[in-house]
Short mmCIF file of C-alpha atoms in Angstrom, two decimals:
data_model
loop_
_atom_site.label_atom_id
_atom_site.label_comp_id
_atom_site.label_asym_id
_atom_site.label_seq_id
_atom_site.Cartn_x
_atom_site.Cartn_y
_atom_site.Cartn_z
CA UNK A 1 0.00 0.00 0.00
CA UNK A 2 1.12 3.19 -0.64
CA UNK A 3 2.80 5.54 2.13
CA UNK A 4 0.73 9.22 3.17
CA UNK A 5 3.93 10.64 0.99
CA UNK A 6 3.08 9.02 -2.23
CA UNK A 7 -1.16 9.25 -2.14
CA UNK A 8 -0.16 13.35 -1.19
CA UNK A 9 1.82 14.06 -3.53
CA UNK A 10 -0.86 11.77 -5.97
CA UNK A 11 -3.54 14.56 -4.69
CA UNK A 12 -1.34 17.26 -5.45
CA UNK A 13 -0.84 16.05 -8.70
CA UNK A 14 -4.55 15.87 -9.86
CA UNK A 15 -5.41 19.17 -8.35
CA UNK A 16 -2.85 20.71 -10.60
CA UNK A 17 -4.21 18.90 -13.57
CA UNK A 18 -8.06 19.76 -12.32
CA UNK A 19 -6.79 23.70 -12.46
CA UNK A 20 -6.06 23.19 -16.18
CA UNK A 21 -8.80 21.34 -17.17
CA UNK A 22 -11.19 23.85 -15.44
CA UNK A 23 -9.20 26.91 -17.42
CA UNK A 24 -9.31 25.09 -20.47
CA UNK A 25 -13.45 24.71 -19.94
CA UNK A 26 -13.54 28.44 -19.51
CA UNK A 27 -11.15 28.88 -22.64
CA UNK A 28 -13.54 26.96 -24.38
CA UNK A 29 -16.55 28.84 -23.45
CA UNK A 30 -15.25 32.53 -24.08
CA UNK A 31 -14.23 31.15 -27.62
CA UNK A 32 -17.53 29.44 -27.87
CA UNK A 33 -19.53 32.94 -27.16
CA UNK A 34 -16.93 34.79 -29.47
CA UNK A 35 -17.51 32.51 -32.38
CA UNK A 36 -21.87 32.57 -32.31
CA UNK A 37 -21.47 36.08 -32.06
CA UNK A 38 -19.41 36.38 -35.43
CA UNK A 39 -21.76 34.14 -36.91
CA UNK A 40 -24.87 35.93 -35.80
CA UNK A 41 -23.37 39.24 -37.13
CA UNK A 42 -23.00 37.85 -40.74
CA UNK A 43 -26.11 35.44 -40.81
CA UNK A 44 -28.31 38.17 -42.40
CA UNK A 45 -26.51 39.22 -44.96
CA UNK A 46 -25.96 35.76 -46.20
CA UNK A 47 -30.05 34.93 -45.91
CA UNK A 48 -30.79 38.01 -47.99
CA UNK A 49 -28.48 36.60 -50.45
CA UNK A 50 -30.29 33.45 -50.73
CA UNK A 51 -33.18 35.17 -50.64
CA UNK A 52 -32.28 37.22 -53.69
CA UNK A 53 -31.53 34.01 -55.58
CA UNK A 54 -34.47 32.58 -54.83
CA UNK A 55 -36.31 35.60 -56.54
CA UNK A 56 -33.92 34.98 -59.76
CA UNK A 57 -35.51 31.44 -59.95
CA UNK A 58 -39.17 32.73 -59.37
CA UNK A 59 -38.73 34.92 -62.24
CA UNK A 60 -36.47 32.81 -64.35
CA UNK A 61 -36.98 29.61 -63.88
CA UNK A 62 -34.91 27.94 -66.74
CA UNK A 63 -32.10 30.13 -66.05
CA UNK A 64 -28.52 28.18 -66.94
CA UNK A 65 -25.74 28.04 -65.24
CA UNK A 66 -22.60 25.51 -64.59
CA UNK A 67 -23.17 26.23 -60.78
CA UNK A 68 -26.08 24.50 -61.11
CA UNK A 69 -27.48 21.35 -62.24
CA UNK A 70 -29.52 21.19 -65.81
CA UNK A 71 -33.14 21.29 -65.52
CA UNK A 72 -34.32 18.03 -65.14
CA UNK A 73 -31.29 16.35 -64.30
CA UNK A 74 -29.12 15.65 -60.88
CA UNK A 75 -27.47 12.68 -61.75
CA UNK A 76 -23.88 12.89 -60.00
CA UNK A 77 -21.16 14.15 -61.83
CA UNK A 78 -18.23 12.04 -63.25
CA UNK A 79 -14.62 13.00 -62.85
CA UNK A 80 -12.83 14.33 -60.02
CA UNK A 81 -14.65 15.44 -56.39
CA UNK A 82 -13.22 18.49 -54.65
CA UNK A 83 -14.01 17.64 -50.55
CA UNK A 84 -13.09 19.94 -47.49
CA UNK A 85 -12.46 18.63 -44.41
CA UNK A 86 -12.86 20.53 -41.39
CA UNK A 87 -10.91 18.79 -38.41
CA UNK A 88 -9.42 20.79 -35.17
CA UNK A 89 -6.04 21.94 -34.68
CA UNK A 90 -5.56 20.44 -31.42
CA UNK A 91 -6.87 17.11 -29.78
CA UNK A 92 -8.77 16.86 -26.33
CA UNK A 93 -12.21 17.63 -27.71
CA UNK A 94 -13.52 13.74 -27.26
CA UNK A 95 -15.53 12.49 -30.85
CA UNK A 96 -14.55 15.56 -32.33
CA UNK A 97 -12.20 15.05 -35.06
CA UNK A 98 -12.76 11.18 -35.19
CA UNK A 99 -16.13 11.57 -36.25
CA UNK A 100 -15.03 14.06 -39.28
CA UNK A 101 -12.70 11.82 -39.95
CA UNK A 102 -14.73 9.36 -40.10
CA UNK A 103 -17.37 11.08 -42.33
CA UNK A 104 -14.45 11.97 -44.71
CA UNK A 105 -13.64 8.42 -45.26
CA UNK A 106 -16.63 7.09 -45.98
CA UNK A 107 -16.44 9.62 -48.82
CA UNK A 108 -13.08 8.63 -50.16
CA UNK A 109 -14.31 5.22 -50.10
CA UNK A 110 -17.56 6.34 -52.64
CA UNK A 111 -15.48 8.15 -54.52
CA UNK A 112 -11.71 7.45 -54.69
CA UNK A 113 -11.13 10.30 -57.50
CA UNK A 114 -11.26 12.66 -54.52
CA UNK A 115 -9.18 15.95 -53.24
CA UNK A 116 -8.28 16.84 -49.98
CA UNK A 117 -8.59 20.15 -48.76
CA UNK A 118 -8.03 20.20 -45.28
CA UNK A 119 -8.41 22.37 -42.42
CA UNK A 120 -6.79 21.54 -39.21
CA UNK A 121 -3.49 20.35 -37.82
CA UNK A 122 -5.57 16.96 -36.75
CA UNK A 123 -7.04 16.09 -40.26
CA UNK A 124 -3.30 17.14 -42.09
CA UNK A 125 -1.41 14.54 -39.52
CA UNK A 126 -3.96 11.80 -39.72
CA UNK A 127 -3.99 12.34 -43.60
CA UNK A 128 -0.07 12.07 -43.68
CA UNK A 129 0.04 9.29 -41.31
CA UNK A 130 -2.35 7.36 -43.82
CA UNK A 131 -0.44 8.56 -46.58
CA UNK A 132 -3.58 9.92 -48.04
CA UNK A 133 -2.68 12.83 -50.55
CA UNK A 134 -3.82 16.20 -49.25
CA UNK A 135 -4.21 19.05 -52.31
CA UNK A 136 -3.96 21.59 -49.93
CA UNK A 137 -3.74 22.64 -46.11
CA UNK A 138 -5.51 25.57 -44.69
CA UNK A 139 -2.77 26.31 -41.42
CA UNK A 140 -4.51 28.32 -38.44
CA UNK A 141 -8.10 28.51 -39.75
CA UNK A 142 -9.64 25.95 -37.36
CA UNK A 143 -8.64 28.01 -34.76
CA UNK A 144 -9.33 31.31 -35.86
CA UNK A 145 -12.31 31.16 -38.42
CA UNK A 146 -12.84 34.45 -40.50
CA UNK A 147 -14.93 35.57 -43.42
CA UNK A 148 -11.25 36.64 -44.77
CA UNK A 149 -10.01 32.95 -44.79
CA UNK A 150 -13.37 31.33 -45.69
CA UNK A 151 -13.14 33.79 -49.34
CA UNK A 152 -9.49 32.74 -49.19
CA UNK A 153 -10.55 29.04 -49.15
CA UNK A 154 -13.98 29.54 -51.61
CA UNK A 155 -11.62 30.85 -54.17
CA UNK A 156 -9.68 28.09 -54.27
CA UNK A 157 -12.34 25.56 -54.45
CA UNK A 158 -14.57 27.71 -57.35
CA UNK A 159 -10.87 28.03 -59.30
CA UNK A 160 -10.67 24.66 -59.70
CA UNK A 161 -14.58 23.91 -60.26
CA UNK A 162 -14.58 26.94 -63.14
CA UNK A 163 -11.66 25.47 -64.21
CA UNK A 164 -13.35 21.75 -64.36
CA UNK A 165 -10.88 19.96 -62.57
CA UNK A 166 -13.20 19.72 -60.01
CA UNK A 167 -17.02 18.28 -60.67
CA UNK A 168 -18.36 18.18 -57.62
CA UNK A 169 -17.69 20.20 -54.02
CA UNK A 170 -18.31 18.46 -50.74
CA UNK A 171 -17.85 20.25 -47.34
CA UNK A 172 -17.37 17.45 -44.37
CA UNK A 173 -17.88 19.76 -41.05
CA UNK A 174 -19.87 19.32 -37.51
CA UNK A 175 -23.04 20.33 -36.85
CA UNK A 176 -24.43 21.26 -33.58
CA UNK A 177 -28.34 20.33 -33.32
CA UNK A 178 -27.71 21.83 -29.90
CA UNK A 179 -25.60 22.20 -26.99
CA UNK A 180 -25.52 18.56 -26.30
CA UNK A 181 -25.40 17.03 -29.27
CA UNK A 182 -23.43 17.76 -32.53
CA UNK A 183 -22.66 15.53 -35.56
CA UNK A 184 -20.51 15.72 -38.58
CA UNK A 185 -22.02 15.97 -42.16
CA UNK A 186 -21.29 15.87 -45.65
CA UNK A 187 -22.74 18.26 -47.80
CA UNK A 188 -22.53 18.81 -50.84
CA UNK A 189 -21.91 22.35 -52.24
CA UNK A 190 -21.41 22.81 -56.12
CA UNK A 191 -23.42 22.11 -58.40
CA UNK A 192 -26.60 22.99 -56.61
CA UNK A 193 -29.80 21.16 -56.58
CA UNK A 194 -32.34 24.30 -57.95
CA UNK A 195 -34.56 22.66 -54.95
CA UNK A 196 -32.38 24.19 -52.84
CA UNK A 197 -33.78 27.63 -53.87
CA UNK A 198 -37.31 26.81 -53.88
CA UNK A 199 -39.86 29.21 -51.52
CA UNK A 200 -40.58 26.45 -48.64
CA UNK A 201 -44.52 25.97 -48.38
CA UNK A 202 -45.57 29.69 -46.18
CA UNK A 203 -42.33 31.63 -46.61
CA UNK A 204 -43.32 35.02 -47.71
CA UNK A 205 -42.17 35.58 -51.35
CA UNK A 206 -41.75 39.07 -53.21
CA UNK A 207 -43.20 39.29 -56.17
CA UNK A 208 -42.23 42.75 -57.26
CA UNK A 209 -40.72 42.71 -60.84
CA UNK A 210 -37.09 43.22 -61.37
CA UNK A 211 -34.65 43.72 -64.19
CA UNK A 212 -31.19 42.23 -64.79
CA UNK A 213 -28.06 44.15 -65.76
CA UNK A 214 -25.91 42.92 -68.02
CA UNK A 215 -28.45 39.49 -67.73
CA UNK A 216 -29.79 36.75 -65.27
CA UNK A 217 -27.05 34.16 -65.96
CA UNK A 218 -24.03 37.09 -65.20
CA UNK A 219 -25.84 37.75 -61.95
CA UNK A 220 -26.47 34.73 -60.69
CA UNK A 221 -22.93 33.56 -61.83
CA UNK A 222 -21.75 36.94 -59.51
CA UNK A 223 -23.71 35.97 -56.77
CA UNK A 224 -22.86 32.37 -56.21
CA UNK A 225 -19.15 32.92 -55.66
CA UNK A 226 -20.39 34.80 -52.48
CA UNK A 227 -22.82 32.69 -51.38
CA UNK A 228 -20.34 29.84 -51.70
CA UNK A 229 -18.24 32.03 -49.44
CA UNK A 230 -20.83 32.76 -46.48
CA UNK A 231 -21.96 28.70 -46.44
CA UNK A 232 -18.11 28.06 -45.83
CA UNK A 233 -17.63 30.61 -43.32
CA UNK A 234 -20.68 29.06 -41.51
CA UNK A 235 -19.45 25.52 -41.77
CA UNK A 236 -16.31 27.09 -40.45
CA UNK A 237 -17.81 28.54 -36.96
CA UNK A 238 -20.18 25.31 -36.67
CA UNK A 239 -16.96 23.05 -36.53
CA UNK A 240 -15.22 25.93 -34.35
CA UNK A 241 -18.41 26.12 -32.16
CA UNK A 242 -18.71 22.39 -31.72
CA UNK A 243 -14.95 21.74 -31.07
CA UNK A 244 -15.40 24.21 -28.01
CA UNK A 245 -18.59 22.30 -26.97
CA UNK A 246 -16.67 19.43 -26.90
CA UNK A 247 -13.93 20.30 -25.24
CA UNK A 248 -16.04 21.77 -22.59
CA UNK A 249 -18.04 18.51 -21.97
CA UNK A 250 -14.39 16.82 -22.29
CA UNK A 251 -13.02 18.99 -19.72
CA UNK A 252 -16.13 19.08 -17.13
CA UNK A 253 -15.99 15.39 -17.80
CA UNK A 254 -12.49 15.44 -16.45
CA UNK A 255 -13.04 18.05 -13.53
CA UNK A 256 -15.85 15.61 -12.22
CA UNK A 257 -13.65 12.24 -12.56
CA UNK A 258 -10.78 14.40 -10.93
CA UNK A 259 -13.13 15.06 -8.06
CA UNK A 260 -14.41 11.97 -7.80
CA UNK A 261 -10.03 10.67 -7.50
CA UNK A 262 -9.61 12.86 -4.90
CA UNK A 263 -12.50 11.93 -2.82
CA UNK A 264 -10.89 8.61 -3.14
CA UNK A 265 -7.33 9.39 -2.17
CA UNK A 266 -8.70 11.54 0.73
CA UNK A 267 -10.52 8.87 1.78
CA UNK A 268 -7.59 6.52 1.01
CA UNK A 269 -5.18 9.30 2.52
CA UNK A 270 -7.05 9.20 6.02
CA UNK A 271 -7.12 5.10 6.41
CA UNK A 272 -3.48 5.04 5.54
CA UNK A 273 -2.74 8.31 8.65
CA UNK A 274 -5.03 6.40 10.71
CA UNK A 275 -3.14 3.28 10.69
CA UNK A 276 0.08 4.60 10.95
CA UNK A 277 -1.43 6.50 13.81
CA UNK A 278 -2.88 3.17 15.61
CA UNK A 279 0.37 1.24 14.95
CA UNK A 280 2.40 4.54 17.08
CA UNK A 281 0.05 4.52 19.70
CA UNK A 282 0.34 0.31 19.55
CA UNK A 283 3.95 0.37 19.29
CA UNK A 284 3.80 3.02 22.38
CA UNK A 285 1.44 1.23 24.33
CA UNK A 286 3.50 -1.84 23.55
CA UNK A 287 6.84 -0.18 24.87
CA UNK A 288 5.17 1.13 27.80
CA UNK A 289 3.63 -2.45 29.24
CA UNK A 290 7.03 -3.64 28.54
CA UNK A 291 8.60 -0.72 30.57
CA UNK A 292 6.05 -1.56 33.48
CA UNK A 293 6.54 -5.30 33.62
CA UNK A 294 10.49 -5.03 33.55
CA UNK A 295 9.88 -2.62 36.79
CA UNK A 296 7.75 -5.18 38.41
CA UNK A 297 10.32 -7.88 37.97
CA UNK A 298 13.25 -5.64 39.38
CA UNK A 299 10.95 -5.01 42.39
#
């Protein structure tokens, strides 16, 4: 059994780690607060947007464009898939990454003829480690999300779609249904379903006529590049958002097993004094009958 020595200095120990696991929860949540409040700032502009091409749609229905599919037709595209991968830079955020990983694999698997784009140090090592080619590494966006990177990143992907090296866009990121629950999801981003853009049964449309400088297709074909953009961005602080959420539930989850350790060592602390503490007062007692009954014999 261990001494008092060892189980203190064991208690010690975890209250050092419990002081960084509890700063690393509050680390988490300032982030967390920081990130839905960038998000929430450039939500509306991004909703008008849709809403505007929705309207183009309502008026022209057949409109063409290689941003979206023909009329009539989604089959999937043949030829090479563009994918980007949203991962963390840093670990200790349980299911996190794993699950992204996960979700980005399964796509690989569908469609071999697929390019990396990665963002975050933990999707770029686990990628290299698999020696699974990567076509390009975002560094430092995971942890610092911006509409500045997320054009940065759009213009890469549309360069290569306009281009036609790339047929098809998917965006693996995590979700948060709420603040217990999040899951990673692929979506699929270029070409777009014209579904996507329908008026959902008892949204309010406008119906006020509008005309189109130089034409439909030249705005639509301007506006897509930044709605591309804001959908990135959000898929961005989602994954940012959830990675904090995680590593908050991570980190409470390790505050309360750290308390529940040292409620054990305490307890184990205490037995251990208290025996040592008996076996003095033995060893004392012990001494002292001895004492007595070598006085008794010299008497």
């Amino acid at each position: 059994m261990a001494g008092t020595k060892e189980i203190k200095t064991h208690i010690e120990s975890v209250q050092e780690t419990r002081k960084i696991t509890n700063a690393m929860y509050l680390i988490a949540a300032t982030k967390l607060r920081k990130a839905r409040a960038g998000l929430d700032n450039t939500r509306p502009y991004f909703e008008a947007l849709r809403g505007e091409i929705k309207r183009i749609f309502r008026t022209v229905s057949d409109v063409e464009s290689h941003y979206f599919y023909p009329v009539g037709d989604d089959s999937p595209m043949k030829g090479t898939y563009g994918c980007l991968v949203i991962t963390a830079d840093k670990g200790l955020a349980g299911s996190y990454n794993q699950n992204a990983i996960r979700e980005a694999m399964r796509l690989l698997k569908e469609h071999p003829d697929t390019k990396l784009f990665v963002v975050g140090e933990y999707g770029r090592r686990f990628f290299a480690q698999h020696s699974i080619p990567i076509e390009h590494s975002f560094l430092y966006t995971a942890q610092n999300p911006t509409m500045a990177r997320a054009r940065e990143i759009s213009a890469l992907l549309l360069d290569g779609f306009d281009r036609g090296e790339l047929k098809e866009i998917y965006v693996v990121y995590t979700d948060m249904a709420n603040s217990m629950s999040f899951e990673a999801k692929t979506t699929r981003v270029l070409p777009f379903h014209r579904s996507y853009f329908l008026t959902a049964p008892g949204e309010r449309a406008v119906t006020e006529p509008f005309e189109f400088l130089p034409d439909v297709r030249a705005v639509l074909n301007n506006m897509i590049p930044s709605y591309v953009s804001g959908f990135i961005y959000s898929a961005l602080i989602d994954s940012f958002c959830c990675e904090q959420n995680a590593r908050m539930m991570a980190m409470d989850s390790a505050n309360q097993n750290g308390e529940k350790l040292l409620g054990e060592l305490s307890l184990q602390f205490n037995r251990v004094r208290q025996s040592a503490i008996t076996q003095e007062i033995t060893e004392i007692s012990a001494g002292a009958r001895a004492q007595r009954q070598k006085r008794g014999k010299e008497r």
